[in-house]
PDB file of C-alpha atoms and ligand atoms in Angstrom:
ATOM      1  CA  MET G   1       0.146  -0.013   0.076  1.00  0.00           C
ATOM      2  CA  LEU G   2       1.469   3.421  -0.908  1.00  0.00           C
ATOM      3  CA  ALA G   3       1.334   5.575   1.930  1.00  0.00           C
ATOM      4  CA  LEU G   4       3.138   8.669   1.136  1.00  0.00           C
ATOM      5  CA  GLN G   5      -0.256  10.792   1.210  1.00  0.00           C
ATOM      6  CA  GLY G   6      -4.189  10.170   1.066  1.00  0.00           C
ATOM      7  CA  GLY G   7      -6.437   7.565   2.321  1.00  0.00           C
ATOM      8  CA  PHE G   8      -4.531   4.371   2.455  1.00  0.00           C
ATOM      9  CA  ASP G   9      -6.132   2.769   5.982  1.00  0.00           C
ATOM     10  CA  PRO G  10      -9.237   1.881   4.722  1.00  0.00           C
ATOM     11  CA  HIS G  11      -7.696   0.194   1.814  1.00  0.00           C
ATOM     12  CA  LEU G  12      -5.381  -1.427   4.489  1.00  0.00           C
ATOM     13  CA  ARG G  13      -8.938  -2.482   6.344  1.00  0.00           C
ATOM     14  CA  ALA G  14     -10.105  -3.986   3.167  1.00  0.00           C
ATOM     15  CA  LEU G  15      -7.394  -6.376   2.670  1.00  0.00           C
ATOM     16  CA  ASP G  16      -7.067  -7.016   6.113  1.00  0.00           C
ATOM     17  CA  ARG G  17     -10.758  -8.232   5.736  1.00  0.00           C
ATOM     18  CA  LEU G  18      -9.972 -10.273   3.120  1.00  0.00           C
ATOM     19  CA  GLY G  19      -6.869 -12.181   5.100  1.00  0.00           C
ATOM     20  CA  VAL G  20      -4.215 -11.055   3.202  1.00  0.00           C
ATOM     21  CA  PRO G  21      -0.918  -9.545   4.293  1.00  0.00           C
ATOM     22  CA  SER G  22      -0.155  -6.136   3.353  1.00  0.00           C
ATOM     23  CA  CYS G  23       2.134  -3.832   4.076  1.00  0.00           C
ATOM     24  CA  LYS G  24       2.822   0.381   4.166  1.00  0.00           C
ATOM     25  CA  VAL G  25       5.306   1.278   0.973  1.00  0.00           C
ATOM     26  CA  LEU G  26       7.163   4.221   1.931  1.00  0.00           C
ATOM     27  CA  TYR G  27      10.611   4.012   0.210  1.00  0.00           C
ATOM     28  CA  VAL G  28      11.576   2.078  -2.979  1.00  0.00           C
ATOM     29  CA  GLN G  29      12.905  -0.712  -0.975  1.00  0.00           C
ATOM     30  CA  ASP G  30       9.671  -1.240   0.446  1.00  0.00           C
ATOM     31  CA  LEU G  31       8.547  -2.458  -2.864  1.00  0.00           C
ATOM     32  CA  GLU G  32      10.759  -5.797  -2.574  1.00  0.00           C
ATOM     33  CA  GLY G  33       8.681  -9.000  -2.730  1.00  0.00           C
ATOM     34  CA  ILE G  34       5.292  -7.651  -3.117  1.00  0.00           C
ATOM     35  CA  ASP G  35       2.788  -8.667  -5.225  1.00  0.00           C
ATOM     36  CA  GLY G  36       0.910  -5.655  -6.195  1.00  0.00           C
ATOM     37  CA  LEU G  37       0.627  -2.328  -5.063  1.00  0.00           C
ATOM     38  CA  ILE G  38      -2.157  -0.056  -4.408  1.00  0.00           C
ATOM     39  CA  LEU G  39      -2.301   3.707  -5.031  1.00  0.00           C
ATOM     40  CA  PRO G  40      -4.576   5.777  -2.628  1.00  0.00           C
ATOM     41  CA  GLY G  41      -7.118   8.316  -3.415  1.00  0.00           C
ATOM     42  CA  GLY G  42      -5.671  12.039  -2.130  1.00  0.00           C
ATOM     43  CA  GLU G  43      -4.422  14.702  -3.944  1.00  0.00           C
ATOM     44  CA  SER G  44      -2.048  13.572  -7.083  1.00  0.00           C
ATOM     45  CA  THR G  45       0.195  16.604  -7.563  1.00  0.00           C
ATOM     46  CA  THR G  46       1.390  15.775  -3.993  1.00  0.00           C
ATOM     47  CA  ILE G  47       1.983  12.083  -4.503  1.00  0.00           C
ATOM     48  CA  GLY G  48       3.574  12.554  -7.807  1.00  0.00           C
ATOM     49  CA  LYS G  49       5.511  15.051  -6.200  1.00  0.00           C
ATOM     50  CA  MET G  50       6.479  12.654  -3.634  1.00  0.00           C
ATOM     51  CA  LEU G  51       7.016   9.444  -6.075  1.00  0.00           C
ATOM     52  CA  ALA G  52       9.664  11.456  -7.681  1.00  0.00           C
ATOM     53  CA  ARG G  53      11.792  13.096  -4.717  1.00  0.00           C
ATOM     54  CA  PHE G  54      11.580   9.097  -3.629  1.00  0.00           C
ATOM     55  CA  GLY G  55      12.960   7.482  -6.713  1.00  0.00           C
ATOM     56  CA  PHE G  56       9.035   5.437  -7.372  1.00  0.00           C
ATOM     57  CA  LEU G  57       9.176   6.562 -10.856  1.00  0.00           C
ATOM     58  CA  GLU G  58      12.035   4.548 -12.079  1.00  0.00           C
ATOM     59  CA  VAL G  59      11.460   2.014  -9.568  1.00  0.00           C
ATOM     60  CA  ILE G  60       7.359   1.215 -10.233  1.00  0.00           C
ATOM     61  CA  PRO G  61       7.709   0.905 -14.022  1.00  0.00           C
ATOM     62  CA  GLN G  62      10.832  -1.716 -13.344  1.00  0.00           C
ATOM     63  CA  ALA G  63       8.919  -3.755 -10.999  1.00  0.00           C
ATOM     64  CA  VAL G  64       5.867  -3.529 -13.335  1.00  0.00           C
ATOM     65  CA  SER G  65       7.701  -5.307 -16.206  1.00  0.00           C
ATOM     66  CA  ARG G  66       8.828  -7.822 -13.354  1.00  0.00           C
ATOM     67  CA  GLY G  67       5.299  -8.467 -13.154  1.00  0.00           C
ATOM     68  CA  LEU G  68       4.137  -6.170 -10.136  1.00  0.00           C
ATOM     69  CA  ALA G  69       0.370  -5.526 -10.132  1.00  0.00           C
ATOM     70  CA  LEU G  70      -0.814  -1.785  -9.464  1.00  0.00           C
ATOM     71  CA  PHE G  71      -4.433  -0.611  -8.765  1.00  0.00           C
ATOM     72  CA  GLY G  72      -5.242   3.166  -8.216  1.00  0.00           C
ATOM     73  CA  THR G  73      -8.155   4.762  -6.885  1.00  0.00           C
ATOM     74  CA  CYS G  74      -9.474   8.230  -7.784  1.00  0.00           C
ATOM     75  CA  ALA G  75      -5.572  10.021  -7.244  1.00  0.00           C
ATOM     76  CA  GLY G  76      -3.982   6.811  -7.714  1.00  0.00           C
ATOM     77  CA  MET G  77      -5.952   6.316 -11.350  1.00  0.00           C
ATOM     78  CA  ILE G  78      -4.836   9.796 -12.164  1.00  0.00           C
ATOM     79  CA  LEU G  79      -1.209   9.010 -11.119  1.00  0.00           C
ATOM     80  CA  LEU G  80      -1.530   6.139 -13.511  1.00  0.00           C
ATOM     81  CA  ALA G  81      -2.802   7.571 -16.347  1.00  0.00           C
ATOM     82  CA  ARG G  82      -0.944   8.078 -19.949  1.00  0.00           C
ATOM     83  CA  GLN G  83      -2.444  11.580 -20.240  1.00  0.00           C
ATOM     84  CA  ILE G  84      -3.988  14.140 -17.472  1.00  0.00           C
ATOM     85  CA  ARG G  85      -6.667  16.630 -19.581  1.00  0.00           C
ATOM     86  CA  HIS G  86      -5.164  20.412 -18.604  1.00  0.00           C
ATOM     87  CA  TYR G  87      -2.709  19.450 -16.152  1.00  0.00           C
ATOM     88  CA  ASP G  88       0.858  19.228 -16.474  1.00  0.00           C
ATOM     89  CA  GLN G  89       1.834  17.236 -13.441  1.00  0.00           C
ATOM     90  CA  VAL G  90       4.691  14.184 -12.124  1.00  0.00           C
ATOM     91  CA  HIS G  91       2.616  10.869 -13.269  1.00  0.00           C
ATOM     92  CA  LEU G  92       3.848   7.452 -14.296  1.00  0.00           C
ATOM     93  CA  GLY G  93       1.539   7.082 -17.378  1.00  0.00           C
ATOM     94  CA  LEU G  94       1.997   3.213 -17.319  1.00  0.00           C
ATOM     95  CA  LEU G  95      -2.286   2.990 -18.443  1.00  0.00           C
ATOM     96  CA  ASP G  96      -3.378   3.652 -21.877  1.00  0.00           C
ATOM     97  CA  ILE G  97      -5.815   6.148 -20.634  1.00  0.00           C
ATOM     98  CA  GLU G  98      -6.659  10.225 -20.877  1.00  0.00           C
ATOM     99  CA  VAL G  99      -8.328  11.245 -17.299  1.00  0.00           C
ATOM    100  CA  GLU G 100     -10.034  14.915 -16.506  1.00  0.00           C
ATOM    101  CA  ARG G 101      -8.960  15.329 -12.746  1.00  0.00           C
ATOM    102  CA  ASN G 102     -12.619  17.041 -10.796  1.00  0.00           C
ATOM    103  CA  ALA G 103     -14.461  16.360 -13.738  1.00  0.00           C
ATOM    104  CA  TYR G 104     -17.817  15.281 -11.876  1.00  0.00           C
ATOM    105  CA  GLY G 105     -17.248  18.727  -9.767  1.00  0.00           C
ATOM    106  CA  PRO G 106     -15.698  20.217  -6.562  1.00  0.00           C
ATOM    107  CA  GLN G 107     -16.159  18.281  -3.506  1.00  0.00           C
ATOM    108  CA  VAL G 108     -19.230  19.064  -2.305  1.00  0.00           C
ATOM    109  CA  GLU G 109     -20.788  17.352  -5.173  1.00  0.00           C
ATOM    110  CA  SER G 110     -19.396  14.198  -3.971  1.00  0.00           C
ATOM    111  CA  PHE G 111     -21.570  11.465  -4.201  1.00  0.00           C
ATOM    112  CA  GLU G 112     -22.336   7.933  -3.532  1.00  0.00           C
ATOM    113  CA  SER G 113     -23.899   5.344  -6.248  1.00  0.00           C
ATOM    114  CA  SER G 114     -23.257   2.360  -7.505  1.00  0.00           C
ATOM    115  CA  VAL G 115     -21.133   0.642 -10.778  1.00  0.00           C
ATOM    116  CA  ARG G 116     -22.213  -1.798 -12.758  1.00  0.00           C
ATOM    117  CA  TRP G 117     -19.871  -4.654 -13.932  1.00  0.00           C
ATOM    118  CA  ARG G 118     -20.192  -6.150 -17.409  1.00  0.00           C
ATOM    119  CA  ASP G 119     -22.129  -9.132 -16.051  1.00  0.00           C
ATOM    120  CA  GLY G 120     -24.780  -6.828 -14.287  1.00  0.00           C
ATOM    121  CA  ARG G 121     -23.381  -6.901 -10.667  1.00  0.00           C
ATOM    122  CA  THR G 122     -23.438  -3.899  -9.082  1.00  0.00           C
ATOM    123  CA  THR G 123     -20.771  -2.723  -6.552  1.00  0.00           C
ATOM    124  CA  PRO G 124     -21.217   0.524  -4.528  1.00  0.00           C
ATOM    125  CA  ALA G 125     -19.254   3.376  -4.674  1.00  0.00           C
ATOM    126  CA  VAL G 126     -18.210   6.768  -3.389  1.00  0.00           C
ATOM    127  CA  PHE G 127     -16.780   9.237  -5.728  1.00  0.00           C
ATOM    128  CA  ILE G 128     -15.072  12.431  -4.475  1.00  0.00           C
ATOM    129  CA  ARG G 129     -13.352  14.702  -6.958  1.00  0.00           C
ATOM    130  CA  ALA G 130     -13.254  11.972  -9.121  1.00  0.00           C
ATOM    131  CA  PRO G 131     -11.817  11.951 -12.564  1.00  0.00           C
ATOM    132  CA  ILE G 132     -13.784  11.161 -15.609  1.00  0.00           C
ATOM    133  CA  ILE G 133     -12.016   8.727 -18.247  1.00  0.00           C
ATOM    134  CA  ARG G 134     -12.176  10.289 -21.352  1.00  0.00           C
ATOM    135  CA  ARG G 135      -9.504   8.023 -23.610  1.00  0.00           C
ATOM    136  CA  LEU G 136      -9.365   4.198 -23.461  1.00  0.00           C
ATOM    137  CA  GLY G 137      -6.525   2.872 -25.627  1.00  0.00           C
ATOM    138  CA  PRO G 138      -7.126   0.039 -27.623  1.00  0.00           C
ATOM    139  CA  GLN G 139      -5.183  -2.374 -24.887  1.00  0.00           C
ATOM    140  CA  VAL G 140      -7.728  -1.410 -21.821  1.00  0.00           C
ATOM    141  CA  GLU G 141     -10.661  -3.590 -20.585  1.00  0.00           C
ATOM    142  CA  VAL G 142     -13.502  -1.484 -18.865  1.00  0.00           C
ATOM    143  CA  LEU G 143     -14.844  -3.825 -16.479  1.00  0.00           C
ATOM    144  CA  ALA G 144     -17.444  -1.612 -14.817  1.00  0.00           C
ATOM    145  CA  GLU G 145     -19.336   1.394 -15.663  1.00  0.00           C
ATOM    146  CA  GLN G 146     -21.775   4.477 -13.940  1.00  0.00           C
ATOM    147  CA  GLU G 147     -24.129   6.094 -15.656  1.00  0.00           C
ATOM    148  CA  GLY G 148     -22.765   5.081 -18.757  1.00  0.00           C
ATOM    149  CA  LEU G 149     -19.190   6.080 -18.028  1.00  0.00           C
ATOM    150  CA  PRO G 150     -16.149   4.362 -17.632  1.00  0.00           C
ATOM    151  CA  VAL G 151     -15.040   3.998 -13.922  1.00  0.00           C
ATOM    152  CA  LEU G 152     -12.851   1.023 -13.507  1.00  0.00           C
ATOM    153  CA  VAL G 153     -10.575  -0.053 -16.083  1.00  0.00           C
ATOM    154  CA  ARG G 154      -7.798  -2.530 -16.789  1.00  0.00           C
ATOM    155  CA  GLN G 155      -4.886  -3.233 -18.749  1.00  0.00           C
ATOM    156  CA  ASP G 156      -2.938  -6.199 -18.180  1.00  0.00           C
ATOM    157  CA  ARG G 157      -1.987  -6.173 -14.283  1.00  0.00           C
ATOM    158  CA  ILE G 158      -2.942  -2.413 -13.705  1.00  0.00           C
ATOM    159  CA  LEU G 159      -6.460  -1.798 -12.535  1.00  0.00           C
ATOM    160  CA  ALA G 160      -7.859   1.465 -11.945  1.00  0.00           C
ATOM    161  CA  ALA G 161     -10.963   2.968 -10.143  1.00  0.00           C
ATOM    162  CA  SER G 162     -11.946   6.393 -10.454  1.00  0.00           C
ATOM    163  CA  PHE G 163     -14.422   6.035  -6.952  1.00  0.00           C
ATOM    164  CA  HIS G 164     -13.104   4.590  -3.663  1.00  0.00           C
ATOM    165  CA  PRO G 165     -14.349   0.764  -3.294  1.00  0.00           C
ATOM    166  CA  GLU G 166     -12.263   1.051   0.255  1.00  0.00           C
ATOM    167  CA  LEU G 167     -15.101   3.747   1.386  1.00  0.00           C
ATOM    168  CA  THR G 168     -17.264   0.854   1.003  1.00  0.00           C
ATOM    169  CA  SER G 169     -18.254  -2.813   3.082  1.00  0.00           C
ATOM    170  CA  ASP G 170     -18.093  -4.235  -0.277  1.00  0.00           C
ATOM    171  CA  LEU G 171     -14.883  -6.086  -1.094  1.00  0.00           C
ATOM    172  CA  SER G 172     -15.265  -7.602  -4.878  1.00  0.00           C
ATOM    173  CA  VAL G 173     -12.844  -4.781  -6.316  1.00  0.00           C
ATOM    174  CA  HIS G 174      -9.961  -5.485  -3.865  1.00  0.00           C
ATOM    175  CA  ARG G 175     -10.940  -9.773  -4.335  1.00  0.00           C
ATOM    176  CA  TYR G 176     -10.562  -8.822  -8.150  1.00  0.00           C
ATOM    177  CA  PHE G 177      -7.293  -7.064  -7.700  1.00  0.00           C
ATOM    178  CA  LEU G 178      -5.783  -9.924  -5.122  1.00  0.00           C
ATOM    179  CA  GLU G 179      -6.798 -11.878  -8.343  1.00  0.00           C
ATOM    180  CA  LEU G 180      -4.362  -9.684 -10.699  1.00  0.00           C
ATOM    181  CA  CYS G 181      -1.622 -10.341  -8.027  1.00  0.00           C
ATOM    182  CA  GLY G 182      -2.025 -13.950  -8.523  1.00  0.00           C
ATOM    183  CA  ALA G 183      -2.763 -14.000  -4.472  1.00  0.00           C
ATOM    184  CA  ASP G 184      -5.564 -16.245  -3.216  1.00  0.00           C
ATOM    185  CA  SER G 185      -7.282 -14.387  -0.058  1.00  0.00           C
ATOM    186  CA  GLN G 186      -8.806 -16.239   2.926  1.00  0.00           C
ATOM    187  CA  GLU G 187     -12.094 -15.448   1.493  1.00  0.00           C
ATOM    188  CA  THR G 188     -11.690 -16.983  -2.125  1.00  0.00           C
ATOM    189  CA  ARG G 189     -10.383 -19.862  -0.942  1.00  0.00           C
ATOM    190  CA  ARG G 190     -13.422 -20.219   1.110  1.00  0.00           C
ATOM    191  CA  ASP G 191     -15.273 -18.957  -1.843  1.00  0.00           C
ATOM    192  CA  SER G 192     -13.767 -21.441  -4.250  1.00  0.00           C
ATOM    193  CA  SER G 193     -13.566 -24.691  -2.095  1.00  0.00           C
ATOM    194  CA  SER G 194     -17.299 -24.036  -1.770  1.00  0.00           C
ATOM    195  CA  LEU G 195     -17.838 -24.797  -5.931  1.00  0.00           C
ATOM    196  CA  GLN G 196     -15.580 -27.858  -5.785  1.00  0.00           C
ATOM    197  CA  PRO G 197     -17.985 -30.556  -6.085  1.00  0.00           C
TER     198      PRO G 197
HETATM  199  N1  LIG P 201      -8.991  15.365  -6.897  1.00  0.00           N
HETATM  200  C1  LIG P 201      -7.813  14.713  -6.907  1.00  0.00           C
HETATM  201  C2  LIG P 201      -6.533  14.718  -7.743  1.00  0.00           C
HETATM  202  O1  LIG P 201      -6.794  15.226  -8.718  1.00  0.00           O
HETATM  203  C3  LIG P 201      -8.446  13.172  -6.202  1.00  0.00           C
HETATM  204  C4  LIG P 201      -9.407  13.092  -5.566  1.00  0.00           C
HETATM  205  C5  LIG P 201      -9.082  11.700  -4.818  1.00  0.00           C
HETATM  206  O2  LIG P 201      -8.646  10.943  -4.590  1.00  0.00           O
HETATM  207  N2  LIG P 201     -10.335  11.717  -4.215  1.00  0.00           N
HETATM  208  O3  LIG P 201      -5.606  14.249  -7.077  1.00  0.00           O
END
């Protein structure tokens, strides 16, 4: 869990509830031996500056090429995006999307809603000064939408949500990320064992 700034604690609690071990990443050395990294919501300009200052901009892409899975929520999605409309700010650019920051309006326009997965399931979601995805690259798969807009997308082992799944009790997005990490939570083990004949 990237813990430089922003809302990382609720993500740690979600991972805890899924029974997977987690740790806070504050320095590049902390990336050693982990399967996935979550970039939390917060202030993308601040987190971007800290990523640059602490050497993450070089090390995270290298780790991704060695198989590290990434999951960005809100500001985390902005940091992963290839392009950020109207802003010239430090970012990783690993996910082939263009985002527009704060595109749903200011903090007071924050809202709770639900997002619809492609199979019709819905998941509750909190949107806080959320970005809107304005362009999707050909390799990017839309996993869920809200009001016809893509809000959960994936490219290989990179997952990004414009909303905050960690602020609800629903664990389905984190569970999906664990699958990308190749991890197997206690809960998914229980679920899949219940499917055994
Ligand atoms: N608006 C913030 C940004 O642009 C993101 C808000 C959030 O992460 N909830 O960085």
